[in-house]
Short mmCIF file of C-alpha atoms in Angstrom, two decimals:
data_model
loop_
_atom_site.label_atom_id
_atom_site.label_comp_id
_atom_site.label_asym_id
_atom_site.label_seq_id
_atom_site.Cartn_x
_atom_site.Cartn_y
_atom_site.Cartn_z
CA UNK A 1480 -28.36 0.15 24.50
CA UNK A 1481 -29.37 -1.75 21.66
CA UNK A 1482 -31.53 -0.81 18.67
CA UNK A 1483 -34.53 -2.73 17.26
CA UNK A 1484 -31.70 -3.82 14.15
CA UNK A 1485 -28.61 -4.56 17.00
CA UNK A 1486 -27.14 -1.64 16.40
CA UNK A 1487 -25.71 0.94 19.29
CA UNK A 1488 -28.40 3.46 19.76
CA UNK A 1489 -28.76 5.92 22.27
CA UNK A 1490 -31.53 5.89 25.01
CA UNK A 1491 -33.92 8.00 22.61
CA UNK A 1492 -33.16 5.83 19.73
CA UNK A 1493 -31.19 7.90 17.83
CA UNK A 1494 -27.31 7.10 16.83
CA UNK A 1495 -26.69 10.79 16.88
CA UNK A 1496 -28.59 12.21 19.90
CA UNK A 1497 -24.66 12.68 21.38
CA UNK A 1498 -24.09 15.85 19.96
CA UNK A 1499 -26.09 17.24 22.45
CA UNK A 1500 -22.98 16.99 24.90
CA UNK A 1501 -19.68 17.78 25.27
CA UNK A 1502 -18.45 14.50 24.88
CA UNK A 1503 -18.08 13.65 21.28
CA UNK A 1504 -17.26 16.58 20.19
CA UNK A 1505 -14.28 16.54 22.85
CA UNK A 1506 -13.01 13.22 21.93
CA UNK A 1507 -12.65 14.00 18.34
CA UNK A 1508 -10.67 16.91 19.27
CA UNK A 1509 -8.29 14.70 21.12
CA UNK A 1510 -8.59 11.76 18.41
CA UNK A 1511 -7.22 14.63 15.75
CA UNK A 1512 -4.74 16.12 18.57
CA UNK A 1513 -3.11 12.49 18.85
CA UNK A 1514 -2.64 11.65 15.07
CA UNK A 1515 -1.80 15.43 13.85
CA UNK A 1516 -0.32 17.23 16.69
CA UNK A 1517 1.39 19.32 14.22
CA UNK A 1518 -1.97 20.91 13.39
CA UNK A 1519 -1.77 23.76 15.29
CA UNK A 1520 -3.95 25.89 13.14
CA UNK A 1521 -7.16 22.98 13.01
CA UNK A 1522 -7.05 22.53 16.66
CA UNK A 1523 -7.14 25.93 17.75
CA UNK A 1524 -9.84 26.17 15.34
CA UNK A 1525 -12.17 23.28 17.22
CA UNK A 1526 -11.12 24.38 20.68
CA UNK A 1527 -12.67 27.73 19.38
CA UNK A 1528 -16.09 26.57 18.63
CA UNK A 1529 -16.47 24.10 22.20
CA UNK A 1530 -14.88 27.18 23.92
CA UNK A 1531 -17.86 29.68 22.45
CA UNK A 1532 -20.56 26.96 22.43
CA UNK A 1533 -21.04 26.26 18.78
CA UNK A 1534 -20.71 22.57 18.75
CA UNK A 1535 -23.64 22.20 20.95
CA UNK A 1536 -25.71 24.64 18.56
CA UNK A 1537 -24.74 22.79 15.56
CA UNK A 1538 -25.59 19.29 17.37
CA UNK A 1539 -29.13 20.68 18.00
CA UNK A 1540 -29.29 21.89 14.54
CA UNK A 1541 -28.60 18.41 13.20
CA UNK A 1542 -30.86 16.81 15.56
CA UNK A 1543 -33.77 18.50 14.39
CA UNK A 1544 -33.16 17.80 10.65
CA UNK A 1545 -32.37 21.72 10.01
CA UNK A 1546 -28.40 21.76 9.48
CA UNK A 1547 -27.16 22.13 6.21
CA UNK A 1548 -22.95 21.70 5.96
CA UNK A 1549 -21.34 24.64 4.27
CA UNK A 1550 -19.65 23.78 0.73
CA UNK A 1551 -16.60 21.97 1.30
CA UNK A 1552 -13.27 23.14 -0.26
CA UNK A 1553 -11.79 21.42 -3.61
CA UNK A 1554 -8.65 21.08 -4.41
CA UNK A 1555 -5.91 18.89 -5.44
CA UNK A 1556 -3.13 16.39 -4.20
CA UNK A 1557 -0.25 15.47 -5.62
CA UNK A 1558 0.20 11.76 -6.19
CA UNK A 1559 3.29 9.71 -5.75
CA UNK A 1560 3.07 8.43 -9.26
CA UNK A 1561 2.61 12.14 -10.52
CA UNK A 1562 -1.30 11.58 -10.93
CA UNK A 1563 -3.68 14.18 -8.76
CA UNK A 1564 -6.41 13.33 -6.64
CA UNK A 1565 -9.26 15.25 -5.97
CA UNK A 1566 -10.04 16.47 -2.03
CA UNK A 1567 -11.90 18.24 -0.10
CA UNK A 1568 -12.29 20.05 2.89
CA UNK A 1569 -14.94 21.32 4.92
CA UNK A 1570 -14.71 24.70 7.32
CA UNK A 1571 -13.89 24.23 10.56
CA UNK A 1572 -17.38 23.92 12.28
CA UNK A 1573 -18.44 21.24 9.62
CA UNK A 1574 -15.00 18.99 9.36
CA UNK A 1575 -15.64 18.68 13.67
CA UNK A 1576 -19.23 18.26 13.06
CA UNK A 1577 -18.39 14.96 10.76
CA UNK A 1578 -15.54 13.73 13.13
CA UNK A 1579 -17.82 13.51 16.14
CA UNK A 1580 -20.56 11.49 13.86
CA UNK A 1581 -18.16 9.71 12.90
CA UNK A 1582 -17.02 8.48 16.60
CA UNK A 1583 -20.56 7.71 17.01
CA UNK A 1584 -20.74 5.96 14.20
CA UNK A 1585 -18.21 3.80 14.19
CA UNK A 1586 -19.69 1.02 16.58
CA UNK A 1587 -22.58 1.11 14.66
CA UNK A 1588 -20.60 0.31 11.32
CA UNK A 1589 -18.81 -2.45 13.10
CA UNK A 1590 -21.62 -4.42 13.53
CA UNK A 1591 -22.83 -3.02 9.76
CA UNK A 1592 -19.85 -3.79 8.02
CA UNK A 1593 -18.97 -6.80 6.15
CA UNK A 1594 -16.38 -9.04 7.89
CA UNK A 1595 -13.88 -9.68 4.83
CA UNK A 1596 -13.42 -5.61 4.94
CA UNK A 1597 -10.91 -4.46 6.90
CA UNK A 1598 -10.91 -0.59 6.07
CA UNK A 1599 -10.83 2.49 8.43
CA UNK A 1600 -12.95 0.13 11.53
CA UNK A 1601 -11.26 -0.73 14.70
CA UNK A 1602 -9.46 -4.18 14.25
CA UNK A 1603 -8.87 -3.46 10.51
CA UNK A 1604 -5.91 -2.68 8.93
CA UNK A 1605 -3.11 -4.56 6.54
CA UNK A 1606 -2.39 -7.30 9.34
CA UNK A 1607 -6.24 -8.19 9.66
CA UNK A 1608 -6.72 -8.57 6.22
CA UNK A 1609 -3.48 -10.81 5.75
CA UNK A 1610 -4.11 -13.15 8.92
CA UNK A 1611 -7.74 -13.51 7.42
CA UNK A 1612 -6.17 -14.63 4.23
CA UNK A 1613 -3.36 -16.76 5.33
CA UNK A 1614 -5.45 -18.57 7.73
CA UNK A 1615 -6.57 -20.97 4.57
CA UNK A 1616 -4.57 -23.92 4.59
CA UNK A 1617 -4.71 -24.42 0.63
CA UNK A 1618 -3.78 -20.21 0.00
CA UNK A 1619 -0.47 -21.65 -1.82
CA UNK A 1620 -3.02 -23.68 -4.25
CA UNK A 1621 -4.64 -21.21 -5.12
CA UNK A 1622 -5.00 -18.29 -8.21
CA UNK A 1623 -5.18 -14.67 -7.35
CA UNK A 1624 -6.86 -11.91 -8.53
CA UNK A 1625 -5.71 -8.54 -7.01
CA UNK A 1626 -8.49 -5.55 -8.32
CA UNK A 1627 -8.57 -1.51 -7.39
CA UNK A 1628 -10.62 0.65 -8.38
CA UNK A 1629 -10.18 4.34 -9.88
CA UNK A 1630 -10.79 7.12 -7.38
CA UNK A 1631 -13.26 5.32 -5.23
CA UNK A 1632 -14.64 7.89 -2.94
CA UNK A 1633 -15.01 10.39 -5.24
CA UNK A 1634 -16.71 7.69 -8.04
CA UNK A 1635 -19.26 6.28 -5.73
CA UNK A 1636 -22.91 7.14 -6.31
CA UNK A 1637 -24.41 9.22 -4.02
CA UNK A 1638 -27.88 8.22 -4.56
CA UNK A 1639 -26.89 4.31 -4.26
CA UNK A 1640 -25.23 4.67 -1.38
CA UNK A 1641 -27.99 6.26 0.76
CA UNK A 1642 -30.18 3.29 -0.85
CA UNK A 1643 -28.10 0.92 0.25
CA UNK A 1644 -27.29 2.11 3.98
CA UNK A 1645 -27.70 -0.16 6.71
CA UNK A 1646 -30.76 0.19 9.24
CA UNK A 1647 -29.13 2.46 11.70
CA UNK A 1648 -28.17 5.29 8.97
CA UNK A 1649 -31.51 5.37 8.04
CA UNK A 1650 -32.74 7.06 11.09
CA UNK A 1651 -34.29 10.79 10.27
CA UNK A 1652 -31.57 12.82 12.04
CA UNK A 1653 -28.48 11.24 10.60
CA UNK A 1654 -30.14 9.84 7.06
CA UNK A 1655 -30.61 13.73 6.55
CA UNK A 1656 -27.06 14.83 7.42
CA UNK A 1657 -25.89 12.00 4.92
CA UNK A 1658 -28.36 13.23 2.50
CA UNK A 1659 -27.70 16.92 2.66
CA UNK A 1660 -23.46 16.78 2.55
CA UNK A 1661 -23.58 14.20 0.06
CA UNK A 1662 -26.54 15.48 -2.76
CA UNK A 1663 -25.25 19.31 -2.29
CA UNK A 1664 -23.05 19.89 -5.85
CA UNK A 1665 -21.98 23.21 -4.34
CA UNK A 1666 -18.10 23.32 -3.56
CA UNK A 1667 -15.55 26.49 -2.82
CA UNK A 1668 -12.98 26.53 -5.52
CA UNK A 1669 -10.40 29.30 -5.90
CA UNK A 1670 -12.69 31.45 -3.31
CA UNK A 1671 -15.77 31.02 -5.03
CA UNK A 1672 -19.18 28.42 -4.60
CA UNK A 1673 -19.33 26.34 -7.60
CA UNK A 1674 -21.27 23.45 -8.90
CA UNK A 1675 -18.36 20.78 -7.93
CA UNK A 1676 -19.95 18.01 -10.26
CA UNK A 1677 -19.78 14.46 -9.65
CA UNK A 1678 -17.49 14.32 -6.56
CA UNK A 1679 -19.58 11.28 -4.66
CA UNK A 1680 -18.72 11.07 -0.87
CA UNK A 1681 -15.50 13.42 -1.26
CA UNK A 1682 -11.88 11.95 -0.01
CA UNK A 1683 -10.08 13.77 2.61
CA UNK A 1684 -13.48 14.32 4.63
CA UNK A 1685 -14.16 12.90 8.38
CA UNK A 1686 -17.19 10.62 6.78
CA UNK A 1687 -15.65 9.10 3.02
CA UNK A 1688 -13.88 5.89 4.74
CA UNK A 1689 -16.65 4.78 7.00
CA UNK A 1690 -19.01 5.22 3.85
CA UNK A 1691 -16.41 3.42 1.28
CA UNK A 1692 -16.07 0.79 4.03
CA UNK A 1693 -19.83 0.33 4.08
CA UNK A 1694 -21.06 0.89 0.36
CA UNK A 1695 -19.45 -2.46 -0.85
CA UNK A 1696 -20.83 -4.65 1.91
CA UNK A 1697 -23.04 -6.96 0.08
CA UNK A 1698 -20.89 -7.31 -2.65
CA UNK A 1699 -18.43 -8.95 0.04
CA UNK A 1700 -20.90 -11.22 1.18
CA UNK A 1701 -21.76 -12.69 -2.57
CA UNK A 1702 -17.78 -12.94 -3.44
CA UNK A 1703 -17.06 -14.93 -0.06
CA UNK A 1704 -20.18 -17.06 -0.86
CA UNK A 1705 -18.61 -17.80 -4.35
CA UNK A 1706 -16.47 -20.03 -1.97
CA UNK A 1707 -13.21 -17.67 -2.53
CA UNK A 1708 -10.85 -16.54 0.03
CA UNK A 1709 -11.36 -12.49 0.16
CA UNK A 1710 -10.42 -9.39 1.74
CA UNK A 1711 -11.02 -5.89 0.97
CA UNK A 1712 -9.45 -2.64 2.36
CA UNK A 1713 -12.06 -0.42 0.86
CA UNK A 1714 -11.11 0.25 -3.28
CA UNK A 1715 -8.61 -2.89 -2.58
CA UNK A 1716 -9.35 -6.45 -3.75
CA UNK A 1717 -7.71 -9.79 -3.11
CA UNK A 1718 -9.82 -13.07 -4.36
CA UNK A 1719 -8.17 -16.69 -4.22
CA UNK A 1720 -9.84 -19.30 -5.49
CA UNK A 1721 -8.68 -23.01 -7.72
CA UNK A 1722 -7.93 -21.40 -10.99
CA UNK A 1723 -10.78 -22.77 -13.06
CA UNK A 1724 -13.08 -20.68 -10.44
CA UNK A 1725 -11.10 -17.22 -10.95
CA UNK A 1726 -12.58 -15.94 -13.54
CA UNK A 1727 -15.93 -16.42 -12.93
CA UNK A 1728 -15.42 -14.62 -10.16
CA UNK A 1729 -13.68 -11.90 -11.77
CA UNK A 1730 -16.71 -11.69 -13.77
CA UNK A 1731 -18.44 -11.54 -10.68
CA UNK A 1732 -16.68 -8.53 -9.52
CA UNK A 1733 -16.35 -6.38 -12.48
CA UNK A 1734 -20.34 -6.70 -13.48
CA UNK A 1735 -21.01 -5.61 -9.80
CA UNK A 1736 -18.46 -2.70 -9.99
CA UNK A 1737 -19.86 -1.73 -13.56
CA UNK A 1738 -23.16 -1.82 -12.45
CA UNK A 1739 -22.30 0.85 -9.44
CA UNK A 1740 -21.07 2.98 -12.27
CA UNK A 1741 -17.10 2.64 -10.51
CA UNK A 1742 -14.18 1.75 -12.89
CA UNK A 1743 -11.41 -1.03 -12.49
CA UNK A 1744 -7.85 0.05 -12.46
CA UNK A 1745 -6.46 -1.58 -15.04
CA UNK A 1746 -3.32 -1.03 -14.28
CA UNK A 1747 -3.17 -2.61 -10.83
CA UNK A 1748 -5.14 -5.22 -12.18
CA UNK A 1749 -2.82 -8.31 -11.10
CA UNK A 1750 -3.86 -12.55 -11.79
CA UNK A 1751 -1.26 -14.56 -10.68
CA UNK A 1752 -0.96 -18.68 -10.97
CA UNK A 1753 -0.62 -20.76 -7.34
CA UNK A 1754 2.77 -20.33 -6.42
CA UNK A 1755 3.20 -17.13 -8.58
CA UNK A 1756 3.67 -13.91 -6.38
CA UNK A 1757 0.62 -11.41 -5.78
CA UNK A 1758 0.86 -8.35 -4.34
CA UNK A 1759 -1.75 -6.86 -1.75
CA UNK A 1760 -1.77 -3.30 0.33
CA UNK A 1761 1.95 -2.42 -0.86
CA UNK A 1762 3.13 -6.28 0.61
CA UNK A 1763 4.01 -9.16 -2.00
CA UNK A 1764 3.42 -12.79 -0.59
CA UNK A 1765 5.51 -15.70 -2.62
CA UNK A 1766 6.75 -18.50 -0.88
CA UNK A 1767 5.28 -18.37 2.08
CA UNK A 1768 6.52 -14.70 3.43
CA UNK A 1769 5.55 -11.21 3.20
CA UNK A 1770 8.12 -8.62 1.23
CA UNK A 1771 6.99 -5.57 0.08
CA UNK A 1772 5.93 -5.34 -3.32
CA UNK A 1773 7.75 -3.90 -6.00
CA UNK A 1774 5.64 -0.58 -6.01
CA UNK A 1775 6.21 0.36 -2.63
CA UNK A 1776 9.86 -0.15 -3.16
CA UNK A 1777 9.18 2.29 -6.43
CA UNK A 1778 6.81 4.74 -4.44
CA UNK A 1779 9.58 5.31 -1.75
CA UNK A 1780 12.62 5.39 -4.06
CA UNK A 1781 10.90 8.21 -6.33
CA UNK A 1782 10.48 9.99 -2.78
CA UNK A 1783 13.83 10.11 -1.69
CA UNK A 1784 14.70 11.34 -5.90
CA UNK A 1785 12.40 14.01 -5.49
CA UNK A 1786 13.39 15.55 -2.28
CA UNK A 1787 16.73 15.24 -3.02
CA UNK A 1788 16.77 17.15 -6.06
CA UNK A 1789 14.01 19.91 -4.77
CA UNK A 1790 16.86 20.35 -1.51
CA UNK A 1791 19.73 20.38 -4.00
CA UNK A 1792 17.98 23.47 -5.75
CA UNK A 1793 17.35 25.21 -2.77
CA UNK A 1794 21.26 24.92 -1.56
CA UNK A 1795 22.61 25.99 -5.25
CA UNK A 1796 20.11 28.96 -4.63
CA UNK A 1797 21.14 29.97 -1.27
CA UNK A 1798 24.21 28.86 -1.34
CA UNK A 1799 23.53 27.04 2.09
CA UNK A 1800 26.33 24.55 3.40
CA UNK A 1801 26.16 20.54 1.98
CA UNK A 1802 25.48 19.55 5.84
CA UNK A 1803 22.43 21.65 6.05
CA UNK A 1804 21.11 19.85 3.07
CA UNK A 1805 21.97 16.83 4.43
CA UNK A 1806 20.04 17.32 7.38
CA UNK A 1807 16.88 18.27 6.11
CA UNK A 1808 16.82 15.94 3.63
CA UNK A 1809 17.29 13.10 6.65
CA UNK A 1810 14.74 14.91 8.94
CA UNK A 1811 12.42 15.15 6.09
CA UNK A 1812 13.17 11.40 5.49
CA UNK A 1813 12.76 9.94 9.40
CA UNK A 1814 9.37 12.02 9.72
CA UNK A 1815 7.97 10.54 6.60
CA UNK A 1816 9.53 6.92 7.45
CA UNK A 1817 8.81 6.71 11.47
CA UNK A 1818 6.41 9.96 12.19
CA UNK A 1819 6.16 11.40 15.38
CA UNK A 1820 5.58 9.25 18.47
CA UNK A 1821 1.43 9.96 18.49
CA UNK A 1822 1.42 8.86 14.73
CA UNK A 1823 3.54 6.42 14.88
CA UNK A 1824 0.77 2.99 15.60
CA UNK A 1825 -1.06 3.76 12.58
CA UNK A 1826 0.24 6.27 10.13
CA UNK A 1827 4.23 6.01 9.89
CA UNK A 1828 5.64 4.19 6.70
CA UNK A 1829 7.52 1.62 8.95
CA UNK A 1830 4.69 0.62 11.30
CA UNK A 1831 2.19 0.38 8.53
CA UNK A 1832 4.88 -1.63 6.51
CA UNK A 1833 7.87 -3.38 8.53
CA UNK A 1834 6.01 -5.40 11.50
CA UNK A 1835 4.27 -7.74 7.99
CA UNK A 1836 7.74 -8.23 6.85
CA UNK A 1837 8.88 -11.91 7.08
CA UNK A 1838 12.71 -10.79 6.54
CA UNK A 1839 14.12 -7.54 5.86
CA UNK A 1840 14.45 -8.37 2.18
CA UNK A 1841 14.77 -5.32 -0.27
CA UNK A 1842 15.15 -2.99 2.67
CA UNK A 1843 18.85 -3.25 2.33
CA UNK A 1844 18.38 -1.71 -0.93
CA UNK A 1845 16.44 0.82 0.27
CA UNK A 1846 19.07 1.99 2.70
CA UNK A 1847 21.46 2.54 0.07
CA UNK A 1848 19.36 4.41 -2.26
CA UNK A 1849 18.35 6.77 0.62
CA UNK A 1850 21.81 7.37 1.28
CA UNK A 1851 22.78 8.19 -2.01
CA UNK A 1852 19.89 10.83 -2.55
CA UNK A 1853 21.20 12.27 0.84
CA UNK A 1854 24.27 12.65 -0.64
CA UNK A 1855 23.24 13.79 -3.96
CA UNK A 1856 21.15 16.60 -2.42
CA UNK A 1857 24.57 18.07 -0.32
CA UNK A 1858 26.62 17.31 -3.52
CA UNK A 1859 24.94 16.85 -6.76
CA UNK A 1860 26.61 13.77 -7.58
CA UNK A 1861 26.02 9.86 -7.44
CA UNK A 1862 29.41 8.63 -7.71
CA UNK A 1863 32.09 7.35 -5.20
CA UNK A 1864 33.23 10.79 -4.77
CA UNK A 1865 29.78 11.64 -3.09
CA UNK A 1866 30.91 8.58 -0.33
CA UNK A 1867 33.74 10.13 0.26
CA UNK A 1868 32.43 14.20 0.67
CA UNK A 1869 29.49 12.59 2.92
CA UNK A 1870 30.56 9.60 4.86
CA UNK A 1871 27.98 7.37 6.26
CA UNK A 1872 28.71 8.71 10.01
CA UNK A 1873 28.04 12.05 9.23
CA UNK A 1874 24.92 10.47 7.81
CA UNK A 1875 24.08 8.82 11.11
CA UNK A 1876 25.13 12.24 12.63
CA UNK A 1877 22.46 13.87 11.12
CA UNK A 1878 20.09 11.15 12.64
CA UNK A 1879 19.82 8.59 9.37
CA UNK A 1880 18.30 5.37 10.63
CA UNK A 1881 18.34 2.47 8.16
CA UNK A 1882 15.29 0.33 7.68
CA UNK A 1883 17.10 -2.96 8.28
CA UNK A 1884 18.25 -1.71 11.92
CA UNK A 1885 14.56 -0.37 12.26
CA UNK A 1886 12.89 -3.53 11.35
CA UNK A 1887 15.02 -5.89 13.61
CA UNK A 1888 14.54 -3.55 16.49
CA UNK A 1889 10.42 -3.51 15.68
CA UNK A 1890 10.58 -7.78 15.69
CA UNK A 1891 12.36 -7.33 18.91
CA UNK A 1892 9.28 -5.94 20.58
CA UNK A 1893 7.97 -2.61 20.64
CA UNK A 1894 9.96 -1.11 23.66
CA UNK A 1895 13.21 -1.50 21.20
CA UNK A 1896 12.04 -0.08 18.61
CA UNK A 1897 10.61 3.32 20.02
CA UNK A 1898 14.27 3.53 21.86
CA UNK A 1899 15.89 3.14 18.57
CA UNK A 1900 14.17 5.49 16.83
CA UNK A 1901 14.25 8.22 19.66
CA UNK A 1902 18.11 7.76 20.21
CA UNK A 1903 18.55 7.75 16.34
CA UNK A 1904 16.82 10.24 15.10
CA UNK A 1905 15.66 12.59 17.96
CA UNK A 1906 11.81 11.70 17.42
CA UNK A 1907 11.47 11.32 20.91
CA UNK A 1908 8.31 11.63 22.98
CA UNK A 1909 8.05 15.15 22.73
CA UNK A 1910 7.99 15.30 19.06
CA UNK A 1911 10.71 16.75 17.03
CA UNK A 1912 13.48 18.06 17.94
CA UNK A 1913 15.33 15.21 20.94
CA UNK A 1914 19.02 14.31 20.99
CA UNK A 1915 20.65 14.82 17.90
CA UNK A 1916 17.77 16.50 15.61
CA UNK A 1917 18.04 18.61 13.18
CA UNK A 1918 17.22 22.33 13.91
CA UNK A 1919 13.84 23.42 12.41
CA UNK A 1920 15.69 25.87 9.85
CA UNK A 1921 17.80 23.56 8.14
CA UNK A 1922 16.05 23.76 4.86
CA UNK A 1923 13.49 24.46 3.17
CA UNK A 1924 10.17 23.99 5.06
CA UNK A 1925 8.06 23.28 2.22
CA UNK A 1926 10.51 20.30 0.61
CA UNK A 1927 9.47 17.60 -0.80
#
């Protein structure tokens, strides 16, 4: 039913009442079973705590304003730029408490959120954003201003956000959940409870995108009454406007961020002239089409350099065979580029990337530089002679599919391109390994 503020409340009024069934704590079981399957260790861990009743417990704990979450565990992740970003995890009971709010929440912050953001909500993603954008007839008139911001979930004020929450987070059971994850300093680090510091709504747990997603609402609503064209995809900015209007708005944007106490990125700071290129979510857009931007290309390149050289040190160490290299580094590759079939919709490289993609422009290149670090991590060289000691069919052997074949297969329709990918690389339906894969002991587990 609906709420007194049109939000989705339960019969007793409260967004969270829920957790005193089975049901959402079920579902996001089976939510995180479908996108990491390979979690063995996390799912046994939930199906422990529905099996021996805990979930219930917890959900009456939280209903009556009495649960406090445990300290969640910091650590660090390694960037693709070389940078490190702060994380955190919760235990168990607490990481499948906040996944089941969060499935309740998330019809709730559909109606909440702001419709130029289209982060973590259902109907979001990188082809919502750019169909909102593109739909203006004058876009190729038009400046842009392309803005990110520094470590967004981790930079956000605590103590704002919960001021600024929408109606339906306000009520007493959830508002004191929010309130006593988010204002607890404590975190585990290195085994012991610390005072984490400043670590605002914490990436890497169940709650930080809804929250991001939320927390800039209003700030949506004054840019898109500025008369711009706008989309965000939560620390992600893209503003067109006539150029004399740009950088008022820009003004607009950075007084409002400085004022929340978050900092620009500089360095993905991007203006560009009408008919100049500007680069959004990893895609460029010049000329009409969609390539992917120069980063991406970067981010991916890099990728292939490192886990190339990391396999090449593990086969001069155990003096493995060049073919075994070879195949890890192109399993390694085809899970990172095409995932596993659960994953694939939403998480893989080429579903988030290739079905934007006017043309396969750049991917080409791509193809060849992947090939190369194959080859460099079975021989140690980049020369002709590498071409020669590692053809491209034993490439294709080993189960290399190259992006351009991928993306014209994808813009076939989606049948093709899940029978490609299957026949190519052995990510069938049932996960790795299918025809042709690479056995699980052909390198190093922990590569790349």
């Amino acid at each position: 039913m609906l709420g007194a503020s049109g939000s989705v409340l339960g019969a007793s009024g409260s967004v969270l009442e829920g957790l005193a069934t089975d049901g959402p704590w079920v579902g996001a079981v089976e939510a995180f079973r479908q996108r990491n399957p390979r979690r063995l260790d996390r799912l046994g861990a939930y199906e422990r705590i529905i099996d021996e009743g805990e979930h219930l417990r917890l959900g009456a704990d939280v209903l009556a304003g009495r649960h406090q979450p445990a300290p969640p565990r910091a650590g660090w992740l390694n960037k693709a730029d070389g940078r490190k970003k702060r994380i955190f995890q919760y235990p168990a009971p607490d990481e499948l408490l906040f996944r089941a709010v969060n499935g309740l929440l998330q019809p709730v912050a559909v109606q909440e959120a702001s419709p130029w953001c289209h982060s973590f909500l259902p109907g979001g993603g990188a082809r919502a954003a750019f169909r909102a954008v593109l739909a203006d007839p004058e876009v190729e008139a038009k400046a842009a201003l392309r803005l990110d911001i520094s470590d967004y979930f981790n930079s956000i004020d605590v103590a704002d956000l919960l001021r600024r929450l929408p109606e339906p987070f306000t009520e007493a059971p959830l508002f004191r959940l929010l309130s006593a994850a988010l204002l607890d300093p404590r975190v585990e680090q290195n085994g012991t409870v610390v005072d984490g510091g400043v670590k605002g709504i914490m990436a890497g747990t169940p709650l930080a995108p809804l929250l991001a997603t939320l927390y800039l609402r209003d700030l949506d609503h004054e840019v898109a009454a500025g008369g711009a064209t706008y989309a965000r995809y939560s620390d992600d900015f893209l503003v067109l406007a006539a150029p004399a209007d740009l950088p008022e708005l820009e003004r607009l944007v950075r007084d409002r961020l400085h004022e929340r106490r978050l900092r620009v990125n500089e360095g993905k700071t991007m203006v560009a002239a009408p008919g100049q290129g500007w680069d959004f979510l990893g895609f460029r857009y010049q000329d009409g089409a969609i390539r992917l931007a120069p980063i991406t290309e970067r981010k991916l390149k890099a990728r292939s350099t490192r886990l190339a050289r990391s396999l090449l040190r593990w086969r001069e160490r155990n003096d493995a065979p060049p073919e075994r290299a070879v195949g890890a580094f192109v399993r390694r590759t085809n899970l990172r580029l095409f995932g596993v079939p659960w994953e694939r919709a939403e998480f893989s490289w080429a579903t988030w990337f290739l079905p934007m993609l006017h043309r396969p422009d750049g991917l080409g290149a791509l193809d060849q530089h992947v090939q190369r670090e194959a080859r460099y991590a079975a021989t140690g060289r980049r020369t002709g002679r590498s071409r020669a000691l590692v053809p491209y069919a034993a490439l294709v052997e080993a189960g290399h599919l190259p992006l351009v074949a991928a993306f014209w297969a994808m813009h076939r329709d989606d049948a093709s391109y899940e029978t490609l990918v299957a026949s190519r690389t052995g990510l069938g339906s049932t996960g790795w390994p299918g025809p042709g894969a690479v056995p699980d002991d052909a390198g190093p587990l922990g590569a790349g």
